[in-house]
DNA sequence: CCCTGATTCGC
DNA sequence: GCGAATCAGG
């Protein structure tokens, strides 16, 4: 996959919107977060808002040539789809309930996380309206067997926790 | 462990 | 220019 002007534009947009490199990578598809970060630097648009980590301190030089950089296998594309499809038959449970109106990631039509890309340890939080094309899943990491990532677990179980607390408080 | 961005350097 | 490997940190 190459950096077409369209993809670069999208990269710039999402980066300026504050999405993380990995999020941008999954939305673009066909690239890793490293690729995204590398591109961001080459475009000279790193350091949005404030320097997330260190203000660029001189790092130790890498062992350089001694790094074998693994033969051909290292070049293998690592898309979330490829791995997910090989995984088990996707136990999806969360779709039936009314999806909460959560607007966070806006995944372009061509690279949404579909139901087929979910596995035992991906977040199955539905985003958007299932009856439209604007529908996809969070797809981030979750604990094995847990339907949602940490973030969406908090959202998913917040109402229930609140109710329990209320009940306890009342009587 | 999960994640984040930053950097180096072989390709 | 590209991006994997690595680093440094949360």
Coordinates of N, CA and C (backbone and C1' of nucleotides) in Angstrom, one line a residue:
Chain A
X1 N 0.9 -1.2 0.0 CA 0.0 0.0 0.0 C 0.9 1.2 0.0
X2 N 0.6 2.2 -0.8 CA 1.4 3.4 -1.0 C 0.7 4.6 -0.4
X3 N 1.5 5.6 -0.2 CA 0.9 6.9 0.3 C 0.4 7.7 -0.8
X4 N -0.8 7.4 -1.2 CA -1.5 8.3 -2.2 C -1.9 9.6 -1.5
X5 N -2.2 10.6 -2.3 CA -2.5 11.9 -1.8 C -3.8 11.8 -0.9
X6 N -4.7 10.9 -1.3 CA -5.9 10.7 -0.6 C -5.5 10.2 0.8
X7 N -4.7 9.2 0.9 CA -4.3 8.6 2.2 C -3.6 9.6 3.0
X8 N -2.7 10.4 2.4 CA -1.9 11.4 3.1 C -2.9 12.4 3.7
X9 N -3.8 12.8 2.9 CA -4.8 13.8 3.4 C -5.6 13.3 4.6
X10 N -6.0 12.0 4.5 CA -6.7 11.4 5.6 C -5.8 11.3 6.8
X11 N -4.6 11.0 6.6 CA -3.6 10.9 7.7 C -3.5 12.2 8.4
X12 N -3.3 13.3 7.6 CA -3.2 14.6 8.1 C -4.4 15.0 8.9
X13 N -5.6 14.7 8.4 CA -6.8 15.1 9.0 C -6.9 14.4 10.4
X14 N -6.8 13.0 10.3 CA -7.0 12.3 11.5 C -5.9 12.6 12.6
X15 N -4.7 12.9 12.1 CA -3.7 13.2 13.1 C -4.0 14.5 13.7
X16 N -4.4 15.5 12.9 CA -4.8 16.8 13.5 C -6.0 16.7 14.4
X17 N -6.8 15.7 14.2 CA -7.9 15.5 15.1 C -7.6 14.8 16.4
X18 N -6.3 14.4 16.5 CA -5.9 13.8 17.7 C -6.0 12.3 17.8
X19 N -6.3 11.7 16.7 CA -6.3 10.2 16.8 C -4.8 9.7 16.9
X20 N -4.7 8.6 17.6 CA -3.4 8.0 17.8 C -2.9 7.4 16.5
X21 N -1.6 7.1 16.5 CA -1.0 6.6 15.2 C -1.6 5.2 14.9
X22 N -1.8 4.4 16.0 CA -2.4 3.1 15.7 C -3.8 3.1 15.2
X23 N -4.6 4.1 15.8 CA -5.9 4.2 15.3 C -6.0 4.6 13.8
X24 N -5.1 5.6 13.5 CA -5.0 6.0 12.1 C -4.6 4.9 11.2
X25 N -3.7 4.1 11.7 CA -3.2 2.9 10.9 C -4.3 2.0 10.6
X26 N -5.1 1.6 11.6 CA -6.2 0.7 11.4 C -7.2 1.3 10.4
X27 N -7.4 2.6 10.5 CA -8.4 3.2 9.7 C -7.9 3.3 8.3
X28 N -6.7 3.6 8.1 CA -6.2 3.6 6.7 C -6.1 2.2 6.1
X29 N -5.7 1.3 7.0 CA -5.6 0.0 6.5 C -4.3 -0.2 5.7
X30 N -3.7 -1.4 5.8 CA -2.5 -1.7 5.0 C -1.2 -1.1 5.5
X31 N -1.3 -0.4 6.6 CA -0.1 0.2 7.2 C -0.1 -0.1 8.7
X32 N 1.1 -0.1 9.3 CA 1.2 -0.2 10.7 C 1.3 1.2 11.3
X33 N 1.2 1.2 12.7 CA 1.3 2.5 13.3 C 2.7 3.1 13.1
X34 N 3.7 2.2 13.0 CA 5.0 2.7 12.7 C 5.1 3.4 11.4
X35 N 4.4 2.9 10.4 CA 4.4 3.5 9.1 C 3.8 4.9 9.3
X36 N 2.7 4.9 10.0 CA 2.0 6.2 10.2 C 2.9 7.2 10.9
X37 N 3.5 6.8 12.0 CA 4.4 7.7 12.7 C 5.5 8.2 11.8
X38 N 6.1 7.2 11.1 CA 7.2 7.6 10.2 C 6.7 8.6 9.2
X39 N 5.6 8.4 8.6 CA 5.0 9.4 7.6 C 4.8 10.7 8.3
X40 N 4.2 10.7 9.5 CA 3.9 11.9 10.2 C 5.2 12.7 10.3
X41 N 6.3 12.0 10.7 CA 7.5 12.7 10.9 C 8.1 13.3 9.6
X42 N 8.0 12.5 8.5 CA 8.5 12.9 7.2 C 7.7 14.1 6.7
X43 N 6.4 14.1 7.1 CA 5.6 15.3 6.6 C 5.9 16.5 7.5
X44 N 6.6 16.2 8.6 CA 6.9 17.3 9.5 C 5.8 17.8 10.3
X45 N 4.8 17.0 10.6 CA 3.7 17.4 11.4 C 3.6 16.6 12.7
X46 N 4.7 16.3 13.2 CA 4.7 15.7 14.5 C 4.4 16.7 15.6
X47 N 4.3 16.3 16.8 CA 4.1 17.2 17.9 C 2.9 18.1 17.8
X48 N 1.7 17.5 17.7 CA 0.5 18.2 17.8 C 0.2 18.5 19.2
X49 N -0.4 19.6 19.4 CA -0.7 20.1 20.8 C 0.6 20.2 21.6
X50 N 0.9 19.2 22.4 CA 2.1 19.2 23.2 C 2.9 17.9 23.0
X51 N 4.1 17.9 23.3 CA 4.9 16.7 23.1 C 4.4 15.6 24.0
X52 N 3.9 14.6 23.4 CA 3.2 13.5 24.2 C 4.2 12.9 25.2
X53 N 5.4 12.5 24.7 CA 6.3 11.9 25.6 C 7.5 12.8 25.8
X54 N 8.7 12.4 25.6 CA 9.9 13.2 25.8 C 10.1 14.3 24.7
X55 N 10.6 15.4 25.1 CA 10.9 16.5 24.2 C 12.1 16.2 23.3
X56 N 12.1 15.0 22.8 CA 13.2 14.6 21.9 C 14.6 14.6 22.6
X57 N 14.8 13.6 23.3 CA 16.1 13.5 23.9 C 17.0 12.5 23.1
X58 N 18.3 12.8 23.1 CA 19.2 11.9 22.4 C 19.1 10.5 22.9
X59 N 18.7 9.5 22.1 CA 18.7 8.2 22.5 C 19.9 7.4 22.2
X60 N 20.1 6.3 22.9 CA 21.2 5.4 22.6 C 21.1 5.0 21.2
X61 N 22.3 4.9 20.6 CA 22.3 4.4 19.2 C 22.0 2.9 19.2
X62 N 21.2 2.6 18.2 CA 20.8 1.2 18.1 C 22.0 0.3 17.7
X63 N 22.1 -0.9 18.1 CA 23.2 -1.8 17.7 C 23.4 -1.8 16.2
X64 N 22.6 -1.2 15.4 CA 22.8 -1.0 14.0 C 22.9 -2.3 13.3
X65 N 24.1 -2.5 12.6 CA 24.3 -3.6 11.7 C 24.1 -4.9 12.4
X66 N 24.3 -5.0 13.7 CA 24.1 -6.2 14.4 C 22.7 -6.7 14.5
X67 N 21.8 -5.7 14.2 CA 20.4 -6.1 14.2 C 20.1 -6.8 12.9
X68 N 19.8 -8.1 12.9 CA 19.6 -8.9 11.8 C 18.4 -8.5 11.0
X69 N 17.5 -7.8 11.7 CA 16.3 -7.4 11.0 C 15.5 -8.5 10.3
X70 N 15.4 -9.6 10.9 CA 14.7 -10.7 10.4 C 14.5 -10.8 8.9
X71 N 14.8 -11.9 8.3 CA 14.7 -12.0 6.9 C 13.4 -11.5 6.2
X72 N 12.8 -12.4 5.5 CA 11.6 -11.9 4.7 C 10.4 -11.8 5.5
X73 N 10.3 -12.6 6.5 CA 9.0 -12.6 7.3 C 8.7 -11.3 7.8
X74 N 9.7 -10.5 8.1 CA 9.4 -9.2 8.7 C 8.6 -8.3 7.8
X75 N 8.7 -8.5 6.5 CA 8.0 -7.7 5.6 C 6.6 -8.0 5.4
X76 N 6.2 -9.1 6.1 CA 4.8 -9.6 5.9 C 3.8 -8.5 6.5
X77 N 2.8 -8.2 5.7 CA 1.8 -7.2 6.2 C 1.1 -7.7 7.4
X78 N 1.0 -6.8 8.4 CA 0.3 -7.2 9.6 C -1.0 -6.5 9.7
X79 N -2.0 -6.9 9.1 CA -3.3 -6.2 9.2 C -4.1 -6.9 10.3
X80 N -5.0 -6.2 10.9 CA -5.8 -6.8 11.9 C -6.7 -7.8 11.3
X81 N -7.1 -7.6 10.1 CA -8.0 -8.5 9.4 C -7.4 -9.9 9.2
X82 N -6.2 -9.9 8.7 CA -5.6 -11.2 8.4 C -5.5 -12.1 9.6
X83 N -5.1 -11.5 10.7 CA -5.0 -12.3 11.9 C -6.3 -12.7 12.4
X84 N -7.2 -11.8 12.4 CA -8.5 -12.1 13.0 C -9.3 -13.2 12.3
X85 N -9.1 -13.2 11.0 CA -9.9 -14.1 10.2 C -9.4 -15.6 10.4
X86 N -8.2 -15.7 10.9 CA -7.7 -17.0 11.2 C -8.1 -17.5 12.6
X87 N -8.6 -16.6 13.3 CA -9.0 -16.9 14.7 C -10.3 -17.7 14.8
X88 N -10.8 -17.9 16.0 CA -11.9 -18.7 16.2 C -13.2 -18.0 15.6
X89 N -14.3 -18.8 15.6 CA -15.5 -18.3 14.9 C -16.3 -17.1 15.5
X90 N -15.6 -16.2 16.0 CA -16.2 -14.9 16.5 C -17.5 -15.1 17.3
X91 N -17.3 -15.2 18.6 CA -18.5 -15.2 19.4 C -19.1 -13.8 19.7
X92 N -20.0 -13.4 18.8 CA -20.5 -12.0 19.0 C -21.8 -12.0 19.8
X93 N -21.8 -11.2 20.8 CA -23.0 -11.2 21.6 C -23.6 -9.8 21.7
X94 N -22.8 -8.8 21.4 CA -23.2 -7.5 21.8 C -24.1 -6.8 20.8
X95 N -24.3 -7.3 19.7 CA -24.9 -6.6 18.6 C -26.4 -6.4 18.9
X96 N -27.0 -7.3 19.6 CA -28.5 -7.3 19.7 C -29.0 -6.1 20.4
X97 N -28.3 -5.7 21.4 CA -28.7 -4.5 22.2 C -28.6 -3.2 21.4
X98 N -29.4 -2.3 21.8 CA -29.3 -1.0 21.1 C -28.0 -0.4 21.3
X99 N -27.3 -0.1 20.3 CA -25.9 0.5 20.4 C -26.0 1.9 20.9
X100 N -25.2 2.1 22.0 CA -25.2 3.5 22.5 C -24.6 4.5 21.5
X101 N -25.2 5.6 21.5 CA -24.6 6.6 20.5 C -23.3 7.1 20.9
X102 N -22.3 6.4 20.6 CA -20.9 6.8 20.9 C -20.2 7.3 19.7
X103 N -19.9 8.5 19.7 CA -19.1 9.0 18.5 C -17.7 9.2 18.9
X104 N -16.9 8.3 18.4 CA -15.4 8.5 18.7 C -14.6 8.3 17.4
X105 N -14.4 7.0 17.0 CA -13.7 6.8 15.7 C -14.6 7.0 14.5
X106 N -14.1 7.6 13.5 CA -14.9 7.7 12.3 C -14.1 7.0 11.2
X107 N -14.5 5.7 11.0 CA -13.7 4.9 10.1 C -14.2 5.1 8.7
X108 N -13.4 5.4 7.7 CA -13.8 5.6 6.4 C -14.3 4.3 5.8
X109 N -15.3 4.4 4.9 CA -16.0 3.3 4.3 C -15.1 2.2 3.9
X110 N -14.0 2.5 3.3 CA -13.1 1.4 2.7 C -12.4 0.6 3.8
X111 N -12.3 1.0 5.0 CA -11.6 0.2 6.0 C -12.2 0.2 7.3
X112 N -13.5 -0.1 7.4 CA -14.0 -0.3 8.7 C -13.7 -1.6 9.3
X113 N -13.7 -1.7 10.6 CA -13.6 -3.0 11.3 C -14.9 -3.7 11.3
X114 N -14.9 -4.7 10.5 CA -16.2 -5.4 10.3 C -16.3 -6.5 11.3
X115 N -17.5 -7.1 11.3 CA -17.8 -8.2 12.3 C -16.8 -9.4 12.1
X116 N -16.3 -9.5 10.9 CA -15.4 -10.7 10.6 C -14.1 -10.5 11.3
X117 N -13.8 -9.2 11.7 CA -12.4 -9.0 12.2 C -12.4 -9.1 13.7
X118 N -13.6 -9.4 14.3 CA -13.6 -9.5 15.7 C -13.2 -10.9 16.1
X119 N -12.5 -11.0 17.2 CA -12.2 -12.3 17.8 C -12.3 -12.3 19.3
X120 N -11.8 -13.3 19.9 CA -12.0 -13.5 21.4 C -11.5 -12.3 22.2
X121 N -10.5 -11.6 21.6 CA -9.9 -10.6 22.4 C -9.9 -9.2 21.7
X122 N -11.0 -9.0 20.9 CA -11.2 -7.7 20.4 C -12.4 -7.1 20.9
X123 N -12.4 -5.8 21.1 CA -13.6 -5.1 21.6 C -14.7 -5.1 20.6
X124 N -15.9 -5.6 21.0 CA -17.0 -5.8 20.1 C -18.1 -4.7 20.3
X125 N -17.6 -3.6 20.8 CA -18.5 -2.4 20.9 C -18.9 -1.9 19.6
X126 N -20.2 -1.9 19.4 CA -20.7 -1.4 18.1 C -20.8 0.1 18.0
X127 N -20.4 0.6 16.9 CA -20.4 2.1 16.7 C -21.2 2.4 15.5
X128 N -22.1 3.3 15.6 CA -22.9 3.7 14.5 C -24.2 3.0 14.4
X129 N -24.9 3.2 13.4 CA -26.2 2.6 13.2 C -26.1 1.3 12.3
X130 N -26.5 0.2 12.9 CA -26.3 -1.1 12.1 C -27.1 -1.1 10.8
X131 N -28.1 -0.3 10.8 CA -29.0 -0.3 9.5 C -28.4 0.6 8.4
X132 N -27.3 1.3 8.7 CA -26.7 2.1 7.7 C -25.3 1.6 7.4
X133 N -24.6 2.3 6.5 CA -23.2 1.9 6.2 C -22.3 2.5 7.3
X134 N -22.7 3.4 8.1 CA -21.8 3.9 9.1 C -21.9 3.0 10.4
X135 N -21.4 1.8 10.2 CA -21.5 0.9 11.3 C -20.2 0.0 11.3
X136 N -19.6 0.0 12.5 CA -18.4 -0.8 12.6 C -18.2 -1.1 14.1
X137 N -17.1 -1.9 14.4 CA -16.8 -2.2 15.8 C -15.6 -1.6 16.2
X138 N -15.5 -1.4 17.6 CA -14.3 -0.8 18.1 C -13.0 -1.5 17.7
X139 N -13.0 -2.8 18.0 CA -11.9 -3.7 17.5 C -10.6 -3.6 18.3
X140 N -10.6 -2.7 19.3 CA -9.3 -2.7 20.0 C -9.2 -3.9 20.9
X141 N -8.1 -4.0 21.6 CA -7.8 -5.2 22.5 C -8.8 -5.2 23.7
X142 N -9.2 -6.4 24.0 CA -9.9 -6.6 25.2 C -9.3 -7.8 25.9
X143 N -9.7 -8.0 27.1 CA -9.2 -9.2 27.8 C -9.9 -10.4 27.1
X144 N -9.2 -11.6 27.0 CA -9.8 -12.7 26.4 C -11.1 -13.1 27.0
X145 N -12.1 -13.2 26.2 CA -13.5 -13.5 26.7 C -14.3 -12.3 27.1
X146 N -13.6 -11.2 27.3 CA -14.4 -10.0 27.7 C -14.8 -9.3 26.4
X147 N -16.0 -8.9 26.3 CA -16.6 -8.4 25.0 C -16.0 -7.0 24.6
X148 N -15.6 -6.2 25.6 CA -15.2 -4.9 25.3 C -13.8 -4.6 25.8
X149 N -13.2 -3.6 25.2 CA -11.9 -3.0 25.7 C -12.2 -2.3 27.0
X150 N -11.2 -2.0 27.7 CA -11.3 -1.4 29.0 C -12.2 -0.1 28.9
X151 N -12.0 0.7 27.9 CA -12.7 1.9 27.7 C -14.2 1.6 27.6
X152 N -14.6 0.7 26.7 CA -16.0 0.5 26.5 C -16.6 -0.4 27.6
X153 N -15.8 -1.2 28.3 CA -16.3 -1.8 29.5 C -16.9 -0.8 30.5
X154 N -16.1 0.2 30.6 CA -16.6 1.3 31.6 C -17.9 1.8 31.1
X155 N -18.0 2.1 29.8 CA -19.3 2.6 29.3 C -20.4 1.6 29.4
X156 N -20.1 0.4 29.1 CA -21.1 -0.6 29.0 C -21.7 -1.0 30.3
X157 N -20.9 -1.0 31.3 CA -21.3 -1.5 32.6 C -21.6 -0.3 33.6
X158 N -21.4 0.9 33.1 CA -21.6 2.1 34.0 C -23.1 2.1 34.4
X159 N -24.0 2.1 33.5 CA -25.4 2.2 34.0 C -25.8 1.1 35.0
X160 N -25.4 -0.1 34.7 CA -25.7 -1.2 35.6 C -25.1 -1.0 37.0
X161 N -23.8 -0.5 37.0 CA -23.2 -0.3 38.3 C -23.9 0.9 39.0
X162 N -24.3 1.9 38.3 CA -25.0 2.9 38.9 C -26.3 2.4 39.6
X163 N -27.0 1.6 38.8 CA -28.3 1.1 39.3 C -28.1 0.3 40.6
X164 N -27.0 -0.5 40.6 CA -26.8 -1.3 41.8 C -26.5 -0.4 42.9
X165 N -25.7 0.6 42.7 CA -25.3 1.5 43.8 C -26.6 2.2 44.3
X166 N -27.4 2.6 43.4 CA -28.6 3.3 43.8 C -29.5 2.4 44.7
X167 N -29.6 1.2 44.2 CA -30.4 0.2 45.0 C -29.9 0.0 46.4
X168 N -28.6 -0.1 46.4 CA -27.9 -0.3 47.7 C -28.2 0.9 48.6
X169 N -28.1 2.1 48.0 CA -28.2 3.3 48.8 C -29.6 3.5 49.3
X170 N -30.6 3.0 48.5 CA -32.0 3.2 48.9 C -32.4 2.2 50.0
X171 N -32.0 1.1 49.9 CA -32.4 0.1 50.9 C -31.8 -1.2 50.9
Chain B
dC1 P 4.8 -9.3 28.5 O5' 3.3 -8.9 29.1 C5' 2.2 -9.4 28.6 C4' 1.0 -8.6 28.9 C3' 0.7 -7.5 27.9 O3' -0.2 -8.0 26.9 C1' 0.6 -6.6 30.1
dC2 P -0.3 -7.5 25.5 O5' -0.9 -6.1 25.7 C5' -2.3 -6.0 25.9 C4' -2.7 -4.6 26.3 C3' -2.3 -3.5 25.2 O3' -3.3 -3.4 24.2 C1' -1.7 -2.8 27.4
dC3 P -2.9 -2.9 22.8 O5' -2.3 -1.4 23.1 C5' -3.3 -0.4 23.4 C4' -2.6 0.8 24.0 C3' -1.8 1.6 23.0 O3' -2.7 2.5 22.3 C1' -0.7 1.5 25.1
dT4 P -2.2 3.2 20.9 O5' -1.2 4.3 21.4 C5' -1.7 5.4 22.1 C4' -0.5 6.3 22.5 C3' 0.4 6.7 21.4 O3' -0.1 7.7 20.6 C1' 1.7 6.1 23.3
dG5 P 0.3 8.0 19.2 O5' 1.7 8.7 19.4 C5' 1.8 9.9 20.1 C4' 3.3 10.3 20.3 C3' 4.1 10.6 19.0 O3' 5.1 11.6 19.4 C1' 5.0 8.7 20.1
dA6 P 6.3 11.9 18.4 O5' 7.4 10.9 18.9 C5' 8.1 11.2 20.1 C4' 9.6 10.9 20.0 C3' 10.3 11.5 18.7 O3' 11.6 11.8 19.1 C1' 10.3 9.1 18.7
dT7 P 12.6 12.4 17.9 O5' 13.4 11.1 17.5 C5' 14.0 10.3 18.6 C4' 14.8 9.2 17.9 C3' 15.5 9.5 16.6 O3' 16.9 9.2 16.9 C1' 14.2 7.5 16.4
dT8 P 18.0 9.6 15.7 O5' 18.3 8.1 15.2 C5' 18.3 7.1 16.2 C4' 18.6 5.7 15.5 C3' 19.5 5.8 14.2 O3' 20.4 4.7 14.3 C1' 17.4 4.8 13.6
dC9 P 21.7 4.6 13.4 O5' 21.1 3.7 12.2 C5' 20.6 2.4 12.4 C4' 20.0 1.9 11.1 C3' 20.9 2.1 9.9 O3' 20.8 0.9 9.1 C1' 18.8 2.9 9.5
dG10 P 22.2 0.3 8.5 O5' 21.6 -0.9 7.7 C5' 20.9 -1.9 8.3 C4' 19.7 -2.4 7.4 C3' 20.1 -2.7 6.0 O3' 19.4 -3.8 5.6 C1' 18.5 -1.0 6.0
dC11 P 19.7 -4.6 4.2 O5' 18.6 -4.0 3.3 C5' 17.3 -4.3 3.5 C4' 16.4 -3.4 2.7 C3' 16.7 -3.4 1.2 O3' 15.8 -4.3 0.6 C1' 16.0 -1.3 2.2
Chain C
dG1 P 12.0 12.4 1.2 O5' 11.0 11.2 1.1 C5' 10.3 11.0 -0.1 C4' 9.7 9.6 -0.2 C3' 8.8 9.2 1.0 O3' 7.8 8.4 0.5 C1' 10.7 7.8 1.0
dC2 P 6.6 8.0 1.5 O5' 7.0 6.6 2.1 C5' 7.1 5.5 1.2 C4' 7.7 4.3 2.0 C3' 7.0 4.1 3.3 O3' 6.3 2.8 3.2 C1' 9.3 3.9 3.5
dG3 P 5.1 2.5 4.3 O5' 6.0 1.7 5.4 C5' 6.6 0.5 5.1 C4' 7.5 0.0 6.2 C3' 6.7 0.0 7.6 O3' 7.2 -1.1 8.3 C1' 8.6 1.3 7.8
dA4 P 6.3 -2.2 9.0 O5' 7.3 -3.2 9.6 C5' 8.3 -3.8 8.7 C4' 9.5 -4.1 9.5 C3' 9.3 -4.7 10.9 O3' 10.3 -5.6 11.2 C1' 10.4 -2.6 11.1
dA5 P 10.4 -6.4 12.5 O5' 11.4 -5.5 13.4 C5' 12.7 -5.4 12.9 C4' 13.5 -4.5 13.9 C3' 13.3 -4.9 15.4 O3' 14.6 -4.9 16.0 C1' 12.8 -2.6 15.1
dT6 P 14.8 -5.5 17.4 O5' 14.9 -4.1 18.3 C5' 15.8 -3.1 17.9 C4' 15.4 -1.8 18.5 C3' 15.2 -1.8 20.0 O3' 16.4 -1.3 20.6 C1' 13.7 -0.4 18.8
dC7 P 16.5 -1.4 22.2 O5' 16.0 0.1 22.6 C5' 16.6 1.2 21.9 C4' 15.8 2.5 22.3 C3' 15.6 2.7 23.8 O3' 16.0 3.9 24.2 C1' 13.6 3.0 22.5
dA8 P 16.4 4.2 25.7 O5' 15.1 5.0 26.1 C5' 14.8 6.2 25.5 C4' 13.4 6.7 25.9 C3' 13.2 6.4 27.4 O3' 12.6 7.6 28.0 C1' 11.4 5.6 26.1
dG9 P 12.7 7.8 29.5 O5' 11.1 7.8 29.9 C5' 10.3 8.8 29.3 C4' 9.0 8.3 29.1 C3' 8.1 8.0 30.3 O3' 7.3 9.1 30.6 C1' 7.7 6.5 28.6
dG10 P 6.4 9.2 31.9 O5' 5.0 8.5 31.5 C5' 4.3 9.2 30.4 C4' 2.9 8.6 30.4 C3' 2.2 8.3 31.7 O3' 0.9 8.6 31.6 C1' 2.4 6.3 30.6

